[in-house]
Amino acid sequence: CLLYVMLTGSLPYYQGNWDEMFAKRVTGDYLSFPPWVPDQAKDMCNALLDKNPQTLLGSKKGAKEVKEHPWVIDMEWEKLFRKKITPPIDPTKNGVNFSPEFTDKPIPDDAKKKSDVISSSVPKTTQFAGWSYIESCQK
């Protein structure tokens, strides 16, 4: 799902209604994509969201199978894991590419209040309790 969102900017099977969206996920066919998404990326998204657990990308050889997909086969995984690959876009140098239509809008007071309530009601040490980073899982 994350890959699809990163490629298209919307949720897979988006219908505007959560019930319809989940029903489409269960019964729908392949995803639809905007024209700028490369064919191999479309194939990978569809394979990762395959409804059949037997044919789901990664179901046979795990991450190795995903890494062997034609869209990412040339990825230098070790360099990526060591953060030695320069990203194609650096927002700190290129600026953030969000439309002023969104960035110039003030944050509504009720959104500020909800955010303050959440951040002040949960101690910083427990906000992400149970989560950890284990480097060996990244390989």
CSV table of N, CA and C in Angstrom, one decimal:
chain,number,residue,atom,x,y,z
A,1,CYS,N,0.8,-1.2,0.0
A,1,CYS,CA,0.0,0.0,0.0
A,1,CYS,C,0.9,1.3,0.0
A,2,LEU,N,1.9,1.2,0.8
A,2,LEU,CA,2.8,2.4,0.9
A,2,LEU,C,3.4,2.7,-0.5
A,3,LEU,N,3.9,1.7,-1.2
A,3,LEU,CA,4.5,1.9,-2.5
A,3,LEU,C,3.5,2.5,-3.4
A,4,TYR,N,2.3,2.0,-3.4
A,4,TYR,CA,1.2,2.6,-4.3
A,4,TYR,C,1.0,4.1,-3.9
A,5,VAL,N,0.9,4.4,-2.7
A,5,VAL,CA,0.7,5.8,-2.2
A,5,VAL,C,1.8,6.7,-2.7
A,6,MET,N,3.1,6.2,-2.5
A,6,MET,CA,4.2,6.9,-2.9
A,6,MET,C,4.3,7.2,-4.4
A,7,LEU,N,3.8,6.2,-5.2
A,7,LEU,CA,3.8,6.4,-6.6
A,7,LEU,C,2.7,7.2,-7.2
A,8,THR,N,1.5,7.2,-6.5
A,8,THR,CA,0.3,7.8,-7.1
A,8,THR,C,-0.2,9.0,-6.3
A,9,GLY,N,0.1,9.0,-5.0
A,9,GLY,CA,-0.5,10.0,-4.1
A,9,GLY,C,-1.9,9.7,-3.6
A,10,SER,N,-2.4,8.5,-3.8
A,10,SER,CA,-3.7,8.1,-3.3
A,10,SER,C,-3.6,6.7,-2.8
A,11,LEU,N,-4.7,6.3,-2.1
A,11,LEU,CA,-4.8,4.9,-1.6
A,11,LEU,C,-5.2,4.0,-2.7
A,12,PRO,N,-4.7,2.7,-2.6
A,12,PRO,CA,-5.1,1.7,-3.6
A,12,PRO,C,-6.6,1.4,-3.4
A,13,TYR,N,-7.3,1.3,-4.5
A,13,TYR,CA,-8.7,1.0,-4.5
A,13,TYR,C,-9.6,2.1,-3.9
A,14,TYR,N,-9.0,3.3,-3.8
A,14,TYR,CA,-9.7,4.4,-3.2
A,14,TYR,C,-11.1,4.6,-3.8
A,15,GLN,N,-12.1,4.7,-3.0
A,15,GLN,CA,-13.5,4.9,-3.4
A,15,GLN,C,-14.2,6.1,-2.8
A,16,GLY,N,-13.6,6.7,-1.8
A,16,GLY,CA,-14.2,7.8,-1.1
A,16,GLY,C,-15.1,7.3,0.0
A,17,ASN,N,-15.3,6.1,0.1
A,17,ASN,CA,-16.1,5.5,1.2
A,17,ASN,C,-15.3,4.2,1.7
A,18,TRP,N,-15.0,4.2,3.0
A,18,TRP,CA,-14.1,3.1,3.5
A,18,TRP,C,-14.7,1.8,3.2
A,19,ASP,N,-16.0,1.6,3.4
A,19,ASP,CA,-16.6,0.2,3.2
A,19,ASP,C,-16.4,-0.2,1.8
A,20,GLU,N,-16.7,0.7,0.8
A,20,GLU,CA,-16.5,0.4,-0.6
A,20,GLU,C,-15.1,0.1,-0.9
A,21,MET,N,-14.2,0.9,-0.3
A,21,MET,CA,-12.8,0.7,-0.6
A,21,MET,C,-12.3,-0.7,-0.2
A,22,PHE,N,-12.7,-1.1,1.0
A,22,PHE,CA,-12.3,-2.4,1.5
A,22,PHE,C,-13.0,-3.5,0.7
A,23,ALA,N,-14.2,-3.3,0.3
A,23,ALA,CA,-14.9,-4.3,-0.5
A,23,ALA,C,-14.1,-4.4,-1.9
A,24,LYS,N,-13.7,-3.3,-2.4
A,24,LYS,CA,-13.0,-3.3,-3.7
A,24,LYS,C,-11.7,-4.1,-3.5
A,25,ARG,N,-11.0,-3.9,-2.4
A,25,ARG,CA,-9.8,-4.6,-2.1
A,25,ARG,C,-10.0,-6.1,-2.1
A,26,VAL,N,-11.1,-6.6,-1.6
A,26,VAL,CA,-11.3,-8.0,-1.6
A,26,VAL,C,-11.8,-8.5,-2.9
A,27,THR,N,-12.7,-7.8,-3.6
A,27,THR,CA,-13.3,-8.3,-4.8
A,27,THR,C,-12.7,-7.7,-6.1
A,28,GLY,N,-12.1,-6.6,-6.0
A,28,GLY,CA,-11.6,-5.9,-7.2
A,28,GLY,C,-10.5,-6.6,-7.9
A,29,ASP,N,-10.3,-6.2,-9.2
A,29,ASP,CA,-9.2,-6.7,-10.0
A,29,ASP,C,-8.0,-5.9,-9.7
A,30,TYR,N,-7.2,-5.8,-10.7
A,30,TYR,CA,-5.9,-5.1,-10.6
A,30,TYR,C,-6.1,-3.6,-10.3
A,31,LEU,N,-5.2,-3.0,-9.8
A,31,LEU,CA,-5.2,-1.5,-9.5
A,31,LEU,C,-5.2,-0.7,-10.8
A,32,SER,N,-5.7,0.5,-10.6
A,32,SER,CA,-5.5,1.4,-11.8
A,32,SER,C,-4.4,2.4,-11.4
A,33,PHE,N,-3.7,2.9,-12.4
A,33,PHE,CA,-2.5,3.7,-12.1
A,33,PHE,C,-2.6,5.0,-13.0
A,34,PRO,N,-2.0,6.1,-12.6
A,34,PRO,CA,-1.9,7.2,-13.5
A,34,PRO,C,-0.9,6.9,-14.6
A,35,PRO,N,-0.9,7.6,-15.7
A,35,PRO,CA,0.0,7.3,-16.8
A,35,PRO,C,1.5,7.4,-16.5
A,36,TRP,N,1.9,8.2,-15.5
A,36,TRP,CA,3.3,8.4,-15.3
A,36,TRP,C,4.0,7.2,-14.5
A,37,VAL,N,3.2,6.3,-14.0
A,37,VAL,CA,3.8,5.2,-13.3
A,37,VAL,C,4.4,4.2,-14.3
A,38,PRO,N,5.7,3.8,-14.1
A,38,PRO,CA,6.3,2.8,-15.0
A,38,PRO,C,5.6,1.5,-15.0
A,39,ASP,N,5.6,0.8,-16.1
A,39,ASP,CA,4.9,-0.6,-16.1
A,39,ASP,C,5.5,-1.5,-15.1
A,40,GLN,N,6.8,-1.5,-14.9
A,40,GLN,CA,7.4,-2.5,-13.9
A,40,GLN,C,6.9,-2.1,-12.5
A,41,ALA,N,6.7,-0.8,-12.2
A,41,ALA,CA,6.3,-0.4,-10.9
A,41,ALA,C,4.8,-0.8,-10.7
A,42,LYS,N,4.0,-0.7,-11.8
A,42,LYS,CA,2.6,-1.2,-11.7
A,42,LYS,C,2.6,-2.7,-11.4
A,43,ASP,N,3.5,-3.4,-12.1
A,43,ASP,CA,3.5,-4.9,-11.9
A,43,ASP,C,3.9,-5.2,-10.5
A,44,MET,N,4.9,-4.5,-9.9
A,44,MET,CA,5.3,-4.8,-8.6
A,44,MET,C,4.2,-4.5,-7.6
A,45,CYS,N,3.5,-3.4,-7.7
A,45,CYS,CA,2.4,-3.0,-6.8
A,45,CYS,C,1.3,-4.1,-6.9
A,46,ASN,N,1.0,-4.5,-8.1
A,46,ASN,CA,-0.1,-5.5,-8.2
A,46,ASN,C,0.4,-6.8,-7.6
A,47,ALA,N,1.7,-7.2,-7.7
A,47,ALA,CA,2.2,-8.4,-7.2
A,47,ALA,C,2.3,-8.3,-5.6
A,48,LEU,N,2.6,-7.2,-5.1
A,48,LEU,CA,2.6,-7.0,-3.6
A,48,LEU,C,1.3,-7.0,-3.0
A,49,LEU,N,0.2,-6.6,-3.8
A,49,LEU,CA,-1.1,-6.6,-3.3
A,49,LEU,C,-2.0,-7.7,-3.8
A,50,ASP,N,-1.3,-8.7,-4.3
A,50,ASP,CA,-2.0,-9.9,-4.8
A,50,ASP,C,-2.9,-10.5,-3.7
A,51,LYS,N,-4.1,-10.8,-4.0
A,51,LYS,CA,-5.1,-11.4,-3.0
A,51,LYS,C,-4.8,-12.8,-2.7
A,52,ASN,N,-4.1,-13.5,-3.6
A,52,ASN,CA,-3.8,-14.9,-3.4
A,52,ASN,C,-2.5,-15.1,-2.6
A,53,PRO,N,-2.5,-15.6,-1.4
A,53,PRO,CA,-1.3,-15.8,-0.6
A,53,PRO,C,-0.3,-16.7,-1.3
A,54,GLN,N,-0.7,-17.5,-2.2
A,54,GLN,CA,0.2,-18.5,-2.8
A,54,GLN,C,1.0,-17.7,-3.9
A,55,THR,N,0.5,-16.7,-4.5
A,55,THR,CA,1.2,-16.0,-5.6
A,55,THR,C,1.6,-14.6,-5.2
A,56,LEU,N,1.3,-14.2,-4.0
A,56,LEU,CA,1.8,-12.9,-3.5
A,56,LEU,C,3.3,-12.7,-3.6
A,57,LEU,N,3.7,-11.6,-4.1
A,57,LEU,CA,5.2,-11.4,-4.3
A,57,LEU,C,5.8,-11.5,-2.9
A,58,GLY,N,6.8,-12.4,-2.8
A,58,GLY,CA,7.5,-12.6,-1.5
A,58,GLY,C,7.0,-13.8,-0.8
A,59,SER,N,6.0,-14.5,-1.2
A,59,SER,CA,5.4,-15.6,-0.5
A,59,SER,C,6.3,-16.9,-0.7
A,60,LYS,N,7.1,-16.9,-1.7
A,60,LYS,CA,7.9,-18.1,-1.9
A,60,LYS,C,9.3,-17.9,-1.3
A,61,LYS,N,10.0,-16.8,-1.6
A,61,LYS,CA,11.4,-16.6,-1.2
A,61,LYS,C,11.5,-15.4,-0.3
A,62,GLY,N,10.4,-14.8,0.2
A,62,GLY,CA,10.5,-13.7,1.1
A,62,GLY,C,11.1,-12.4,0.4
A,63,ALA,N,11.9,-11.7,1.2
A,63,ALA,CA,12.4,-10.4,0.7
A,63,ALA,C,13.3,-10.6,-0.5
A,64,LYS,N,14.0,-11.8,-0.6
A,64,LYS,CA,14.8,-12.1,-1.8
A,64,LYS,C,14.0,-12.0,-3.0
A,65,GLU,N,12.8,-12.6,-3.0
A,65,GLU,CA,11.9,-12.6,-4.2
A,65,GLU,C,11.5,-11.1,-4.5
A,66,VAL,N,11.2,-10.3,-3.5
A,66,VAL,CA,10.9,-8.9,-3.8
A,66,VAL,C,12.1,-8.2,-4.4
A,67,LYS,N,13.2,-8.4,-3.9
A,67,LYS,CA,14.4,-7.7,-4.4
A,67,LYS,C,14.8,-8.2,-5.8
A,68,GLU,N,14.3,-9.3,-6.2
A,68,GLU,CA,14.6,-9.8,-7.6
A,68,GLU,C,13.5,-9.3,-8.6
A,69,HIS,N,12.6,-8.5,-8.2
A,69,HIS,CA,11.6,-8.0,-9.1
A,69,HIS,C,12.3,-7.1,-10.1
A,70,PRO,N,11.9,-7.2,-11.4
A,70,PRO,CA,12.6,-6.4,-12.4
A,70,PRO,C,12.6,-4.9,-12.1
A,71,TRP,N,11.6,-4.3,-11.4
A,71,TRP,CA,11.6,-2.9,-11.2
A,71,TRP,C,12.8,-2.5,-10.2
A,72,VAL,N,13.2,-3.4,-9.3
A,72,VAL,CA,14.2,-3.0,-8.3
A,72,VAL,C,15.4,-3.9,-8.4
A,73,ILE,N,15.5,-4.8,-9.5
A,73,ILE,CA,16.6,-5.7,-9.6
A,73,ILE,C,18.0,-5.0,-9.6
A,74,ASP,N,18.1,-3.8,-10.1
A,74,ASP,CA,19.4,-3.1,-10.2
A,74,ASP,C,19.7,-2.3,-8.9
A,75,MET,N,18.8,-2.4,-7.9
A,75,MET,CA,19.1,-1.6,-6.7
A,75,MET,C,20.3,-2.2,-6.0
A,76,GLU,N,21.1,-1.3,-5.5
A,76,GLU,CA,22.3,-1.7,-4.7
A,76,GLU,C,21.9,-1.7,-3.3
A,77,TRP,N,21.3,-2.9,-2.8
A,77,TRP,CA,20.7,-3.0,-1.5
A,77,TRP,C,21.7,-2.8,-0.4
A,78,GLU,N,22.9,-3.3,-0.5
A,78,GLU,CA,23.8,-3.0,0.6
A,78,GLU,C,24.1,-1.5,0.8
A,79,LYS,N,24.3,-0.8,-0.3
A,79,LYS,CA,24.5,0.6,-0.2
A,79,LYS,C,23.3,1.3,0.4
A,80,LEU,N,22.1,0.8,0.0
A,80,LEU,CA,20.9,1.4,0.5
A,80,LEU,C,20.8,1.2,2.0
A,81,PHE,N,21.0,0.0,2.5
A,81,PHE,CA,21.0,-0.3,3.9
A,81,PHE,C,22.0,0.5,4.7
A,82,ARG,N,23.1,0.8,4.1
A,82,ARG,CA,24.1,1.6,4.8
A,82,ARG,C,24.0,3.1,4.6
A,83,LYS,N,22.9,3.5,3.9
A,83,LYS,CA,22.5,4.9,3.6
A,83,LYS,C,23.7,5.6,2.8
A,84,LYS,N,24.2,4.8,1.8
A,84,LYS,CA,25.3,5.4,1.0
A,84,LYS,C,24.8,5.7,-0.4
A,85,ILE,N,23.5,5.7,-0.6
A,85,ILE,CA,22.9,6.1,-1.9
A,85,ILE,C,22.3,7.5,-1.8
A,86,THR,N,22.6,8.4,-2.7
A,86,THR,CA,22.1,9.7,-2.6
A,86,THR,C,20.6,9.7,-3.2
A,87,PRO,N,19.7,10.2,-2.4
A,87,PRO,CA,18.3,10.2,-2.9
A,87,PRO,C,18.2,11.1,-4.1
A,88,PRO,N,17.3,10.8,-5.1
A,88,PRO,CA,17.1,11.6,-6.3
A,88,PRO,C,16.6,13.1,-5.9
A,89,ILE,N,15.9,13.2,-4.8
A,89,ILE,CA,15.4,14.5,-4.4
A,89,ILE,C,15.8,14.8,-3.0
A,90,ASP,N,16.4,15.9,-2.7
A,90,ASP,CA,16.7,16.3,-1.4
A,90,ASP,C,15.9,17.6,-1.1
A,91,PRO,N,14.9,17.4,-0.3
A,91,PRO,CA,14.0,18.6,0.0
A,91,PRO,C,14.7,19.7,0.7
A,92,THR,N,15.8,19.4,1.4
A,92,THR,CA,16.5,20.5,2.1
A,92,THR,C,17.3,21.4,1.1
A,93,LYS,N,17.6,20.8,-0.1
A,93,LYS,CA,18.3,21.6,-1.1
A,93,LYS,C,17.4,22.1,-2.2
A,94,ASN,N,16.4,21.3,-2.5
A,94,ASN,CA,15.5,21.6,-3.6
A,94,ASN,C,14.3,22.3,-3.1
A,95,GLY,N,14.1,22.4,-1.8
A,95,GLY,CA,12.8,23.0,-1.3
A,95,GLY,C,11.7,22.0,-1.3
A,96,VAL,N,10.7,22.2,-0.6
A,96,VAL,CA,9.6,21.3,-0.5
A,96,VAL,C,8.7,21.7,-1.6
A,97,ASN,N,8.2,20.7,-2.3
A,97,ASN,CA,7.4,20.9,-3.5
A,97,ASN,C,5.9,20.7,-3.2
A,98,PHE,N,5.4,21.3,-2.1
A,98,PHE,CA,4.0,21.3,-1.9
A,98,PHE,C,3.4,22.6,-2.4
A,99,SER,N,2.2,22.5,-2.9
A,99,SER,CA,1.5,23.7,-3.5
A,99,SER,C,1.2,24.7,-2.4
A,100,PRO,N,1.4,25.9,-2.6
A,100,PRO,CA,1.0,27.0,-1.6
A,100,PRO,C,-0.5,26.9,-1.3
A,101,GLU,N,-1.3,26.3,-2.2
A,101,GLU,CA,-2.7,26.1,-2.0
A,101,GLU,C,-2.9,25.4,-0.6
A,102,PHE,N,-1.9,24.5,-0.3
A,102,PHE,CA,-2.0,23.8,1.0
A,102,PHE,C,-1.2,24.4,2.1
A,103,THR,N,0.0,24.8,1.7
A,103,THR,CA,1.0,25.2,2.7
A,103,THR,C,0.7,26.6,3.3
A,104,ASP,N,-0.1,27.4,2.5
A,104,ASP,CA,-0.4,28.8,3.0
A,104,ASP,C,-1.7,28.8,3.9
A,105,LYS,N,-2.4,27.6,4.0
A,105,LYS,CA,-3.6,27.6,4.8
A,105,LYS,C,-3.2,27.5,6.3
A,106,PRO,N,-3.9,28.2,7.1
A,106,PRO,CA,-3.7,28.2,8.6
A,106,PRO,C,-4.1,26.8,9.1
A,107,ILE,N,-3.5,26.4,10.2
A,107,ILE,CA,-3.9,25.1,10.8
A,107,ILE,C,-5.1,25.4,11.7
A,108,PRO,N,-6.2,24.7,11.5
A,108,PRO,CA,-7.5,25.0,12.2
A,108,PRO,C,-7.2,24.8,13.7
A,109,ASP,N,-7.9,25.6,14.5
A,109,ASP,CA,-7.7,25.5,16.0
A,109,ASP,C,-8.0,24.1,16.5
A,110,ASP,N,-9.1,23.5,16.0
A,110,ASP,CA,-9.4,22.2,16.6
A,110,ASP,C,-8.3,21.1,16.3
A,111,ALA,N,-7.6,21.3,15.2
A,111,ALA,CA,-6.5,20.4,14.8
A,111,ALA,C,-5.4,20.6,15.8
A,112,LYS,N,-5.1,21.9,16.1
A,112,LYS,CA,-4.0,22.2,17.1
A,112,LYS,C,-4.3,21.6,18.4
A,113,LYS,N,-5.6,21.7,18.8
A,113,LYS,CA,-6.0,21.2,20.2
A,113,LYS,C,-5.9,19.7,20.2
A,114,LYS,N,-6.3,19.0,19.2
A,114,LYS,CA,-6.2,17.5,19.2
A,114,LYS,C,-4.7,17.1,19.2
A,115,SER,N,-3.9,17.8,18.5
A,115,SER,CA,-2.5,17.5,18.5
A,115,SER,C,-1.8,17.7,19.9
A,116,ASP,N,-2.2,18.8,20.5
A,116,ASP,CA,-1.7,19.1,21.8
A,116,ASP,C,-2.1,18.1,22.8
A,117,VAL,N,-3.4,17.7,22.7
A,117,VAL,CA,-3.9,16.7,23.7
A,117,VAL,C,-3.2,15.4,23.6
A,118,ILE,N,-3.0,15.0,22.4
A,118,ILE,CA,-2.3,13.7,22.2
A,118,ILE,C,-0.9,13.8,22.7
A,119,SER,N,-0.1,14.8,22.3
A,119,SER,CA,1.3,14.9,22.7
A,119,SER,C,1.5,15.2,24.1
A,120,SER,N,0.5,15.9,24.8
A,120,SER,CA,0.7,16.2,26.2
A,120,SER,C,0.2,15.1,27.1
A,121,SER,N,-0.8,14.3,26.6
A,121,SER,CA,-1.4,13.2,27.4
A,121,SER,C,-0.6,12.0,27.5
A,122,VAL,N,0.4,11.8,26.6
A,122,VAL,CA,1.2,10.6,26.6
A,122,VAL,C,2.6,10.9,26.8
A,123,PRO,N,3.3,10.4,27.8
A,123,PRO,CA,4.7,10.7,28.0
A,123,PRO,C,5.5,10.3,26.8
A,124,LYS,N,6.5,11.1,26.5
A,124,LYS,CA,7.4,10.9,25.4
A,124,LYS,C,8.0,9.5,25.4
A,125,THR,N,8.3,9.0,26.6
A,125,THR,CA,8.9,7.7,26.6
A,125,THR,C,8.0,6.5,26.3
A,126,THR,N,6.7,6.8,26.3
A,126,THR,CA,5.8,5.7,26.0
A,126,THR,C,5.0,5.9,24.7
A,127,GLN,N,5.2,7.0,24.0
A,127,GLN,CA,4.5,7.2,22.8
A,127,GLN,C,4.7,6.1,21.8
A,128,PHE,N,5.9,5.5,21.8
A,128,PHE,CA,6.2,4.4,20.8
A,128,PHE,C,6.6,3.2,21.6
A,129,ALA,N,6.0,2.9,22.7
A,129,ALA,CA,6.3,1.7,23.5
A,129,ALA,C,6.1,0.5,22.6
A,130,GLY,N,7.1,-0.4,22.8
A,130,GLY,CA,7.0,-1.7,22.0
A,130,GLY,C,7.6,-1.7,20.7
A,131,TRP,N,8.0,-0.5,20.2
A,131,TRP,CA,8.6,-0.4,18.9
A,131,TRP,C,10.1,-0.4,19.0
A,132,SER,N,10.8,-1.0,18.1
A,132,SER,CA,12.3,-1.0,18.2
A,132,SER,C,12.8,-1.1,16.8
A,133,TYR,N,14.1,-0.8,16.7
A,133,TYR,CA,14.8,-0.9,15.4
A,133,TYR,C,15.8,-2.0,15.6
A,134,ILE,N,15.7,-3.1,14.7
A,134,ILE,CA,16.6,-4.2,14.8
A,134,ILE,C,17.3,-4.2,13.4
A,135,GLU,N,18.6,-3.9,13.3
A,135,GLU,CA,19.2,-3.8,12.0
A,135,GLU,C,19.2,-5.1,11.3
A,136,SER,N,19.3,-6.2,11.9
A,136,SER,CA,19.3,-7.5,11.2
A,136,SER,C,18.0,-7.8,10.5
A,137,CYS,N,16.9,-7.1,10.9
A,137,CYS,CA,15.6,-7.3,10.2
A,137,CYS,C,15.5,-6.5,8.9
A,138,GLN,N,16.5,-5.6,8.7
A,138,GLN,CA,16.5,-4.8,7.5
A,138,GLN,C,17.1,-5.5,6.4
A,139,LYS,N,17.7,-6.6,6.6
A,139,LYS,CA,18.5,-7.3,5.5
A,139,LYS,C,17.7,-8.3,4.8
